[in-house]
Amino acid sequence: MYLSYVFFYTCDRCRSDGKSENEMNNLDEERSNNTGVSILSMRGGDGHNSYATNSLLQRRVLSMSKPILVKNTKEMMTNLDFPKCIKISDLGCSSGQNTFLAMSEIVNTINALCQERNQNPPEIDCCLNDLPGNDFNTTFKFISFFNEKLTSNTPCFVSGVPGSFYSRLFPSKSLHFIHSNYSVNYPSKVPEGLEKNKMGVYITSSSPLSEYKAYLNQFQKDFTTFLRMRSEEMVSNGRMVITLFGRNTIDDPLYRDCCHHLTLLSDSLRDLVIEGLVSASTVNSFNMPFYDPTEEEVNEIIRNEGSFQINDLETHAFDLGHSKEESSLQLCRAKPGEKEANCVRAAIETMLVAHFGDAISIDTLFAKYAHHVSQHASCMNKTSVTLVVSLVRK
């Protein structure tokens, strides 16, 4: 197996927006007061509360989206007439061995198709993107896992590309295939105008309609920017497969039953306020940078941006409870609600620490979160909506 990796970093002095280093330094204080894209990184390492340990959901989602991923990989290779070099990217890759699951599926599909069509396999450039705060060190420790997943000796070159996917990441017309899993749900910043969202970290049934519109507007802006950046980086007939947390289309735009985990986070923070462990004003100023769109909202944004043709757009619902990969022994060892608390903690702890600092104990917060889960048995059986979208660069 011919496998190498290299780590690339884009210097702030080479920013595409033209801001100087001094200008960027002047924004540091403002950034520290905003829960936004700059600190949206999953908990690193491979410990008990790490994202690598608590991200089995990603495996289940890949299994669900695999048919679309495989189909689009084959169509991309055929339509591009089996190029000698392929560049693929996973945007928002996070850390741990799950990072390589989609990448290995794409590479293996290319290998199998080349064998089937008697074509020479291409050299493959595998680019892993996430924010600079992502734990790339842990990710690269799983290179051997990636190696074991591959079914042939196709030359692969793995690189890390730190940076926000709401900006340019790659040279023009250099990418052939893009994958992104549950990353585009997170906007570049918390929407403005959420002052009325007291003691709630996200949209609830009691939120004012203006809050929903603020989140929707921010998602529309950011997803449009995401598509525009990718359109500049992708070759014509390149493919992109995206999965997103979504919601069903119903008359009430405030209905967020699938976001119960954020409601429980609000309840847990409220407990800390009641016990005098944190001020109400500090909790009131925290809002999740997140949005769960409907299929119609995603469809409209893609069509209005205009660079991509929708190849697939599917809605899937599945149980958010424990997966079959978790052994009964694992579940018996965990206290009621502990597994759910660990999963949410791994995903958002960095944001909480950035906002609250030493004002709260993260351990105490998620002990209360686990308690709330244990008191609401229905939380174990909630269903989540996932949107799977495949796009073709026009």
Tab-separated table of C-alpha atoms in Angstrom:
chain	number	residue	atom	x	y	z
A	1	MET	CA	0.000	0.000	0.000
A	2	TYR	CA	1.484	3.321	-1.109
A	3	LEU	CA	0.198	5.772	1.500
A	4	SER	CA	1.643	9.065	2.618
A	5	TYR	CA	0.319	12.112	4.404
A	6	VAL	CA	1.229	15.742	4.725
A	7	PHE	CA	-0.223	18.603	6.767
A	8	PHE	CA	-0.985	21.938	5.100
A	9	TYR	CA	-1.833	25.172	6.877
A	10	THR	CA	-2.985	28.402	5.264
A	11	CYS	CA	-1.346	31.454	6.802
A	12	ASP	CA	-3.658	34.236	7.998
A	13	ARG	CA	-1.533	36.723	6.027
A	14	CYS	CA	-2.800	35.050	2.840
A	15	ARG	CA	-6.464	35.578	3.626
A	16	SER	CA	-8.718	36.013	0.616
A	17	ASP	CA	-10.635	38.870	2.274
A	18	GLY	CA	-7.573	41.127	2.263
A	19	LYS	CA	-7.520	41.902	6.000
A	20	SER	CA	-4.057	42.572	7.443
A	21	GLU	CA	-2.694	40.817	10.497
A	22	ASN	CA	-3.242	43.965	12.591
A	23	GLU	CA	-6.846	44.193	11.471
A	24	MET	CA	-7.370	40.563	12.376
A	25	ASN	CA	-5.834	41.096	15.816
A	26	ASN	CA	-8.308	43.909	16.430
A	27	LEU	CA	-11.111	41.399	15.963
A	28	ASP	CA	-9.841	38.989	18.624
A	29	GLU	CA	-11.803	40.544	21.462
A	30	GLU	CA	-14.995	40.560	19.421
A	31	ARG	CA	-14.464	36.919	18.425
A	32	SER	CA	-13.975	35.857	22.027
A	33	ASN	CA	-17.491	37.068	22.770
A	34	ASN	CA	-19.094	35.122	19.928
A	35	THR	CA	-19.844	31.430	19.761
A	36	GLY	CA	-19.065	30.952	16.087
A	37	VAL	CA	-17.195	28.934	13.558
A	38	SER	CA	-13.753	29.739	14.990
A	39	ILE	CA	-14.282	27.546	18.072
A	40	LEU	CA	-16.577	24.931	16.554
A	41	SER	CA	-14.324	21.907	17.030
A	42	MET	CA	-15.203	18.546	18.502
A	43	ARG	CA	-13.435	17.350	21.640
A	44	GLY	CA	-10.117	15.834	20.608
A	45	GLY	CA	-8.110	12.842	21.770
A	46	ASP	CA	-9.465	9.359	22.296
A	47	GLY	CA	-10.492	9.537	25.946
A	48	HIS	CA	-13.820	8.784	27.639
A	49	ASN	CA	-15.433	12.093	26.609
A	50	SER	CA	-13.726	12.499	23.220
A	51	TYR	CA	-15.543	12.759	19.931
A	52	ALA	CA	-13.588	9.776	18.587
A	53	THR	CA	-15.066	7.613	21.372
A	54	ASN	CA	-18.607	8.993	21.210
A	55	SER	CA	-19.370	9.241	17.498
A	56	LEU	CA	-20.878	5.882	16.572
A	57	LEU	CA	-23.768	7.817	15.031
A	58	GLN	CA	-21.465	8.684	12.129
A	59	ARG	CA	-21.119	4.997	11.228
A	60	ARG	CA	-24.877	4.592	11.123
A	61	VAL	CA	-25.294	7.646	8.928
A	62	LEU	CA	-22.637	6.433	6.484
A	63	SER	CA	-24.410	3.106	6.224
A	64	MET	CA	-27.606	4.966	5.380
A	65	SER	CA	-26.001	7.268	2.799
A	66	LYS	CA	-23.691	4.638	1.270
A	67	PRO	CA	-25.877	3.871	-1.804
A	68	ILE	CA	-25.844	7.546	-2.854
A	69	LEU	CA	-22.128	7.864	-2.083
A	70	VAL	CA	-21.250	4.798	-4.190
A	71	LYS	CA	-23.556	5.749	-7.069
A	72	ASN	CA	-22.147	9.259	-7.357
A	73	THR	CA	-18.553	8.059	-7.122
A	74	LYS	CA	-19.136	5.699	-10.047
A	75	GLU	CA	-20.921	8.351	-12.091
A	76	MET	CA	-18.134	10.851	-11.429
A	77	MET	CA	-15.440	8.428	-12.652
A	78	THR	CA	-17.428	7.466	-15.744
A	79	ASN	CA	-18.400	11.019	-16.724
A	80	LEU	CA	-14.809	12.236	-16.289
A	81	ASP	CA	-13.511	9.302	-18.372
A	82	PHE	CA	-11.381	7.754	-15.597
A	83	PRO	CA	-8.837	10.520	-14.928
A	84	LYS	CA	-5.307	9.535	-13.926
A	85	CYS	CA	-5.429	11.606	-10.741
A	86	ILE	CA	-8.434	12.174	-8.472
A	87	LYS	CA	-8.670	14.754	-5.692
A	88	ILE	CA	-11.331	14.168	-3.041
A	89	SER	CA	-12.060	16.078	0.140
A	90	ASP	CA	-13.978	15.442	3.343
A	91	LEU	CA	-15.147	18.813	4.678
A	92	GLY	CA	-15.662	19.018	8.433
A	93	CYS	CA	-13.864	15.703	8.910
A	94	SER	CA	-13.491	15.997	12.723
A	95	SER	CA	-11.167	13.483	14.426
A	96	GLY	CA	-10.820	9.765	15.044
A	97	GLN	CA	-11.144	6.717	12.854
A	98	ASN	CA	-14.641	7.680	11.668
A	99	THR	CA	-12.912	10.388	9.644
A	100	PHE	CA	-11.712	7.737	7.209
A	101	LEU	CA	-14.964	5.786	6.791
A	102	ALA	CA	-16.372	7.829	3.896
A	103	MET	CA	-12.945	8.359	2.352
A	104	SER	CA	-12.206	4.624	2.300
A	105	GLU	CA	-15.649	3.931	0.785
A	106	ILE	CA	-14.978	6.375	-2.047
A	107	VAL	CA	-11.489	4.993	-2.722
A	108	ASN	CA	-12.690	1.383	-2.679
A	109	THR	CA	-15.547	2.231	-5.048
A	110	ILE	CA	-13.074	3.800	-7.475
A	111	ASN	CA	-10.831	0.736	-7.269
A	112	ALA	CA	-13.680	-1.701	-7.853
A	113	LEU	CA	-14.991	0.260	-10.822
A	114	CYS	CA	-11.533	0.467	-12.422
A	115	GLN	CA	-11.138	-3.306	-12.109
A	116	GLU	CA	-14.600	-3.872	-13.543
A	117	ARG	CA	-13.904	-1.592	-16.550
A	118	ASN	CA	-10.283	-2.724	-17.044
A	119	GLN	CA	-8.994	0.749	-16.286
A	120	ASN	CA	-5.780	1.669	-14.512
A	121	PRO	CA	-6.584	2.976	-11.003
A	122	PRO	CA	-5.826	6.683	-10.494
A	123	GLU	CA	-3.566	8.248	-7.929
A	124	ILE	CA	-5.856	9.671	-5.253
A	125	ASP	CA	-5.297	12.841	-3.238
A	126	CYS	CA	-7.369	12.560	-0.017
A	127	CYS	CA	-7.802	15.946	1.672
A	128	LEU	CA	-9.189	16.103	5.217
A	129	ASN	CA	-10.580	19.506	6.128
A	130	ASP	CA	-11.708	20.945	9.428
A	131	LEU	CA	-11.117	24.056	11.510
A	132	PRO	CA	-7.580	24.718	12.785
A	133	GLY	CA	-8.673	23.725	16.310
A	134	ASN	CA	-9.566	20.210	15.161
A	135	ASP	CA	-7.478	17.362	16.602
A	136	PHE	CA	-5.685	16.384	13.411
A	137	ASN	CA	-3.001	14.594	15.448
A	138	THR	CA	-5.493	11.987	16.641
A	139	THR	CA	-6.886	11.696	13.119
A	140	PHE	CA	-3.516	10.901	11.570
A	141	LYS	CA	-2.898	8.221	14.180
A	142	PHE	CA	-5.636	6.273	12.396
A	143	ILE	CA	-3.823	6.182	9.047
A	144	SER	CA	-3.284	2.453	9.623
A	145	PHE	CA	-7.053	2.036	10.042
A	146	PHE	CA	-7.538	3.719	6.667
A	147	ASN	CA	-4.914	1.427	5.179
A	148	GLU	CA	-6.735	-1.659	6.461
A	149	LYS	CA	-10.030	-0.438	4.974
A	150	LEU	CA	-8.641	-0.169	1.450
A	151	THR	CA	-9.106	-3.125	-0.869
A	152	SER	CA	-6.209	-2.498	-3.280
A	153	ASN	CA	-2.816	-0.852	-3.570
A	154	THR	CA	-4.046	2.346	-5.187
A	155	PRO	CA	-1.599	5.197	-4.403
A	156	CYS	CA	-3.259	7.486	-1.836
A	157	PHE	CA	-1.878	10.716	-0.432
A	158	VAL	CA	-3.588	11.990	2.720
A	159	SER	CA	-3.335	15.648	3.725
A	160	GLY	CA	-4.850	17.859	6.399
A	161	VAL	CA	-6.323	21.186	5.279
A	162	PRO	CA	-7.235	23.429	8.264
A	163	GLY	CA	-9.656	26.238	7.543
A	164	SER	CA	-13.308	27.235	7.332
A	165	PHE	CA	-15.263	25.788	4.432
A	166	TYR	CA	-17.097	29.107	4.240
A	167	SER	CA	-13.978	30.355	2.446
A	168	ARG	CA	-11.812	29.030	-0.371
A	169	LEU	CA	-9.739	25.991	0.611
A	170	PHE	CA	-8.409	24.609	-2.684
A	171	PRO	CA	-7.135	25.886	-6.053
A	172	SER	CA	-9.642	26.542	-8.820
A	173	LYS	CA	-11.080	23.500	-10.582
A	174	SER	CA	-8.947	21.058	-8.607
A	175	LEU	CA	-11.528	18.915	-6.761
A	176	HIS	CA	-13.337	15.937	-8.268
A	177	PHE	CA	-15.373	14.721	-5.285
A	178	ILE	CA	-16.483	16.284	-1.990
A	179	HIS	CA	-18.076	14.623	1.024
A	180	SER	CA	-19.422	16.399	4.108
A	181	ASN	CA	-21.247	14.776	6.998
A	182	TYR	CA	-23.336	16.805	9.500
A	183	SER	CA	-21.054	19.836	9.116
A	184	VAL	CA	-23.022	22.338	7.014
A	185	ASN	CA	-25.618	22.502	9.827
A	186	TYR	CA	-23.196	24.741	11.725
A	187	PRO	CA	-23.213	28.349	10.454
A	188	SER	CA	-20.305	30.774	10.428
A	189	LYS	CA	-21.744	32.621	13.412
A	190	VAL	CA	-24.702	32.787	15.750
A	191	PRO	CA	-27.522	34.726	14.067
A	192	GLU	CA	-28.190	38.261	15.220
A	193	GLY	CA	-31.412	39.262	16.906
A	194	LEU	CA	-31.786	36.384	19.401
A	195	GLU	CA	-32.056	38.563	22.506
A	196	LYS	CA	-35.561	37.268	23.239
A	197	ASN	CA	-34.368	33.666	23.445
A	198	LYS	CA	-34.111	33.630	27.234
A	199	MET	CA	-32.837	30.415	28.821
A	200	GLY	CA	-33.069	28.592	25.501
A	201	VAL	CA	-29.992	27.622	23.487
A	202	TYR	CA	-31.970	26.962	20.296
A	203	ILE	CA	-35.410	27.274	18.712
A	204	THR	CA	-38.301	25.850	20.715
A	205	SER	CA	-42.071	25.793	20.255
A	206	SER	CA	-42.296	28.893	22.474
A	207	SER	CA	-39.673	30.908	20.578
A	208	PRO	CA	-40.749	34.031	18.685
A	209	LEU	CA	-41.060	33.547	14.926
A	210	SER	CA	-38.323	36.142	14.466
A	211	GLU	CA	-35.851	33.689	16.000
A	212	TYR	CA	-36.642	31.031	13.401
A	213	LYS	CA	-36.272	33.623	10.628
A	214	ALA	CA	-32.903	34.745	12.017
A	215	TYR	CA	-31.565	31.181	12.006
A	216	LEU	CA	-32.977	30.506	8.534
A	217	ASN	CA	-31.471	33.705	7.111
A	218	GLN	CA	-28.049	32.834	8.521
A	219	PHE	CA	-28.234	29.307	7.100
A	220	GLN	CA	-29.272	30.642	3.698
A	221	LYS	CA	-26.308	33.031	3.620
A	222	ASP	CA	-23.762	30.455	4.781
A	223	PHE	CA	-24.950	27.538	2.668
A	224	THR	CA	-24.981	29.817	-0.390
A	225	THR	CA	-21.399	30.842	0.405
A	226	PHE	CA	-20.428	27.191	0.896
A	227	LEU	CA	-21.816	26.277	-2.535
A	228	ARG	CA	-20.173	29.260	-4.222
A	229	MET	CA	-16.752	28.411	-2.767
A	230	ARG	CA	-17.053	24.774	-3.815
A	231	SER	CA	-18.204	25.724	-7.311
A	232	GLU	CA	-14.919	27.580	-7.812
A	233	GLU	CA	-12.880	24.625	-6.560
A	234	MET	CA	-14.620	21.768	-8.401
A	235	VAL	CA	-14.149	20.553	-11.956
A	236	SER	CA	-17.176	20.413	-14.230
A	237	ASN	CA	-19.141	17.186	-13.596
A	238	GLY	CA	-17.501	16.839	-10.175
A	239	ARG	CA	-19.706	15.399	-7.429
A	240	MET	CA	-20.580	16.410	-3.878
A	241	VAL	CA	-22.461	14.328	-1.296
A	242	ILE	CA	-23.683	16.127	1.838
A	243	THR	CA	-25.613	14.836	4.840
A	244	LEU	CA	-27.375	17.235	7.200
A	245	PHE	CA	-29.491	17.078	10.296
A	246	GLY	CA	-32.892	18.089	8.989
A	247	ARG	CA	-36.513	18.290	9.985
A	248	ASN	CA	-39.791	17.293	8.416
A	249	THR	CA	-41.793	19.933	6.608
A	250	ILE	CA	-44.815	20.877	8.672
A	251	ASP	CA	-46.902	24.005	9.058
A	252	ASP	CA	-45.210	25.091	12.314
A	253	PRO	CA	-41.604	26.252	11.599
A	254	LEU	CA	-40.913	26.326	15.348
A	255	TYR	CA	-41.517	22.593	15.777
A	256	ARG	CA	-38.184	21.029	16.766
A	257	ASP	CA	-38.981	17.625	18.267
A	258	CYS	CA	-35.799	16.121	16.793
A	259	CYS	CA	-33.699	18.736	18.665
A	260	HIS	CA	-34.675	17.483	22.109
A	261	HIS	CA	-30.990	17.165	23.034
A	262	LEU	CA	-30.670	20.954	22.846
A	263	THR	CA	-33.806	21.411	24.931
A	264	LEU	CA	-32.252	19.202	27.607
A	265	LEU	CA	-29.092	21.309	27.443
A	266	SER	CA	-31.210	24.392	28.121
A	267	ASP	CA	-32.836	22.600	31.088
A	268	SER	CA	-29.429	21.658	32.475
A	269	LEU	CA	-28.102	25.205	32.213
A	270	ARG	CA	-31.283	26.454	33.882
A	271	ASP	CA	-30.573	24.082	36.791
A	272	LEU	CA	-27.173	25.713	37.258
A	273	VAL	CA	-28.823	29.153	37.350
A	274	ILE	CA	-31.393	28.033	39.939
A	275	GLU	CA	-28.609	26.623	42.124
A	276	GLY	CA	-26.652	29.869	41.854
A	277	LEU	CA	-23.758	28.238	40.005
A	278	VAL	CA	-23.913	30.617	37.016
A	279	SER	CA	-25.676	33.906	36.301
A	280	ALA	CA	-28.845	34.028	34.232
A	281	SER	CA	-27.355	36.707	31.992
A	282	THR	CA	-24.439	34.444	31.066
A	283	VAL	CA	-26.785	31.615	30.139
A	284	ASN	CA	-29.148	33.940	28.263
A	285	SER	CA	-26.307	35.097	26.036
A	286	PHE	CA	-25.459	31.564	24.856
A	287	ASN	CA	-27.083	30.349	21.639
A	288	MET	CA	-26.170	27.329	19.526
A	289	PRO	CA	-24.724	28.014	16.075
A	290	PHE	CA	-26.847	25.325	14.428
A	291	TYR	CA	-29.731	24.973	11.991
A	292	ASP	CA	-31.764	21.942	10.887
A	293	PRO	CA	-33.292	22.751	7.479
A	294	THR	CA	-36.166	21.110	5.654
A	295	GLU	CA	-35.725	19.413	2.300
A	296	GLU	CA	-37.532	22.326	0.656
A	297	GLU	CA	-35.225	24.914	2.222
A	298	VAL	CA	-32.119	23.049	1.027
A	299	ASN	CA	-33.578	22.584	-2.446
A	300	GLU	CA	-34.392	26.285	-2.791
A	301	ILE	CA	-30.914	27.455	-1.730
A	302	ILE	CA	-29.166	25.091	-4.157
A	303	ARG	CA	-31.356	26.152	-7.064
A	304	ASN	CA	-31.006	29.868	-6.293
A	305	GLU	CA	-27.194	29.633	-6.073
A	306	GLY	CA	-27.201	27.948	-9.469
A	307	SER	CA	-23.794	26.259	-9.738
A	308	PHE	CA	-24.947	22.721	-9.030
A	309	GLN	CA	-27.573	20.337	-10.299
A	310	ILE	CA	-29.367	18.237	-7.691
A	311	ASN	CA	-28.796	14.555	-8.433
A	312	ASP	CA	-30.303	13.094	-5.228
A	313	LEU	CA	-32.204	14.620	-2.326
A	314	GLU	CA	-33.525	12.109	0.186
A	315	THR	CA	-35.003	12.358	3.670
A	316	HIS	CA	-34.322	9.577	6.162
A	317	ALA	CA	-35.635	9.138	9.699
A	318	PHE	CA	-33.887	6.892	12.186
A	319	ASP	CA	-33.758	6.188	15.898
A	320	LEU	CA	-31.296	8.291	17.876
A	321	GLY	CA	-31.039	5.608	20.558
A	322	HIS	CA	-28.160	3.228	21.097
A	323	SER	CA	-26.821	1.584	17.974
A	324	LYS	CA	-26.310	-2.121	17.531
A	325	GLU	CA	-22.553	-1.519	17.588
A	326	GLU	CA	-22.730	-0.751	21.284
A	327	SER	CA	-22.496	-3.959	23.218
A	328	SER	CA	-24.858	-4.773	26.057
A	329	LEU	CA	-21.814	-4.722	28.344
A	330	GLN	CA	-21.066	-1.117	27.369
A	331	LEU	CA	-24.645	-0.092	28.048
A	332	CYS	CA	-24.779	-1.909	31.381
A	333	ARG	CA	-21.645	-0.120	32.553
A	334	ALA	CA	-23.034	3.292	31.657
A	335	LYS	CA	-25.308	5.083	34.097
A	336	PRO	CA	-28.770	6.094	32.815
A	337	GLY	CA	-28.362	8.975	30.372
A	338	GLU	CA	-24.562	8.898	30.537
A	339	LYS	CA	-24.023	7.717	26.975
A	340	GLU	CA	-26.292	10.426	25.556
A	341	ALA	CA	-24.580	13.053	27.708
A	342	ASN	CA	-21.127	11.943	26.532
A	343	CYS	CA	-22.169	12.154	22.864
A	344	VAL	CA	-23.509	15.695	23.209
A	345	ARG	CA	-20.547	16.749	25.345
A	346	ALA	CA	-18.042	15.493	22.761
A	347	ALA	CA	-19.714	17.601	20.079
A	348	ILE	CA	-20.252	20.920	21.892
A	349	GLU	CA	-17.884	21.082	24.889
A	350	THR	CA	-15.460	23.351	23.027
A	351	MET	CA	-18.248	25.869	22.377
A	352	LEU	CA	-19.408	25.775	25.992
A	353	VAL	CA	-15.900	26.319	27.350
A	354	ALA	CA	-15.300	29.192	24.920
A	355	HIS	CA	-18.467	30.941	26.093
A	356	PHE	CA	-18.619	30.129	29.806
A	357	GLY	CA	-14.941	29.659	30.623
A	358	ASP	CA	-14.591	28.858	34.331
A	359	ALA	CA	-18.106	30.110	35.073
A	360	ILE	CA	-19.501	26.576	35.025
A	361	SER	CA	-18.252	23.056	35.679
A	362	ILE	CA	-18.620	21.020	32.487
A	363	ASP	CA	-18.711	17.821	34.548
A	364	THR	CA	-21.569	19.177	36.682
A	365	LEU	CA	-23.470	20.418	33.628
A	366	PHE	CA	-23.420	17.040	31.888
A	367	ALA	CA	-24.170	15.141	35.079
A	368	LYS	CA	-27.399	17.154	35.155
A	369	TYR	CA	-27.874	16.505	31.446
A	370	ALA	CA	-27.597	12.748	32.028
A	371	HIS	CA	-30.120	13.063	34.860
A	372	HIS	CA	-32.608	14.830	32.580
A	373	VAL	CA	-32.214	12.106	29.956
A	374	SER	CA	-32.818	9.414	32.576
A	375	GLN	CA	-35.983	11.221	33.704
A	376	HIS	CA	-37.338	11.371	30.151
A	377	ALA	CA	-37.323	7.807	28.851
A	378	SER	CA	-38.857	8.972	25.565
A	379	CYS	CA	-35.585	10.758	24.774
A	380	MET	CA	-33.942	7.386	24.264
A	381	ASN	CA	-36.322	6.624	21.401
A	382	LYS	CA	-36.484	9.944	19.562
A	383	THR	CA	-36.103	9.874	15.803
A	384	SER	CA	-33.863	12.166	13.843
A	385	VAL	CA	-34.289	13.404	10.292
A	386	THR	CA	-31.249	13.259	8.030
A	387	LEU	CA	-31.088	14.814	4.575
A	388	VAL	CA	-28.771	13.212	2.018
A	389	VAL	CA	-27.959	15.454	-0.935
A	390	SER	CA	-25.827	14.720	-3.986
A	391	LEU	CA	-24.873	17.501	-6.397
A	392	VAL	CA	-23.230	17.698	-9.818
A	393	ARG	CA	-21.079	20.702	-10.716
A	394	LYS	CA	-22.562	22.205	-13.864
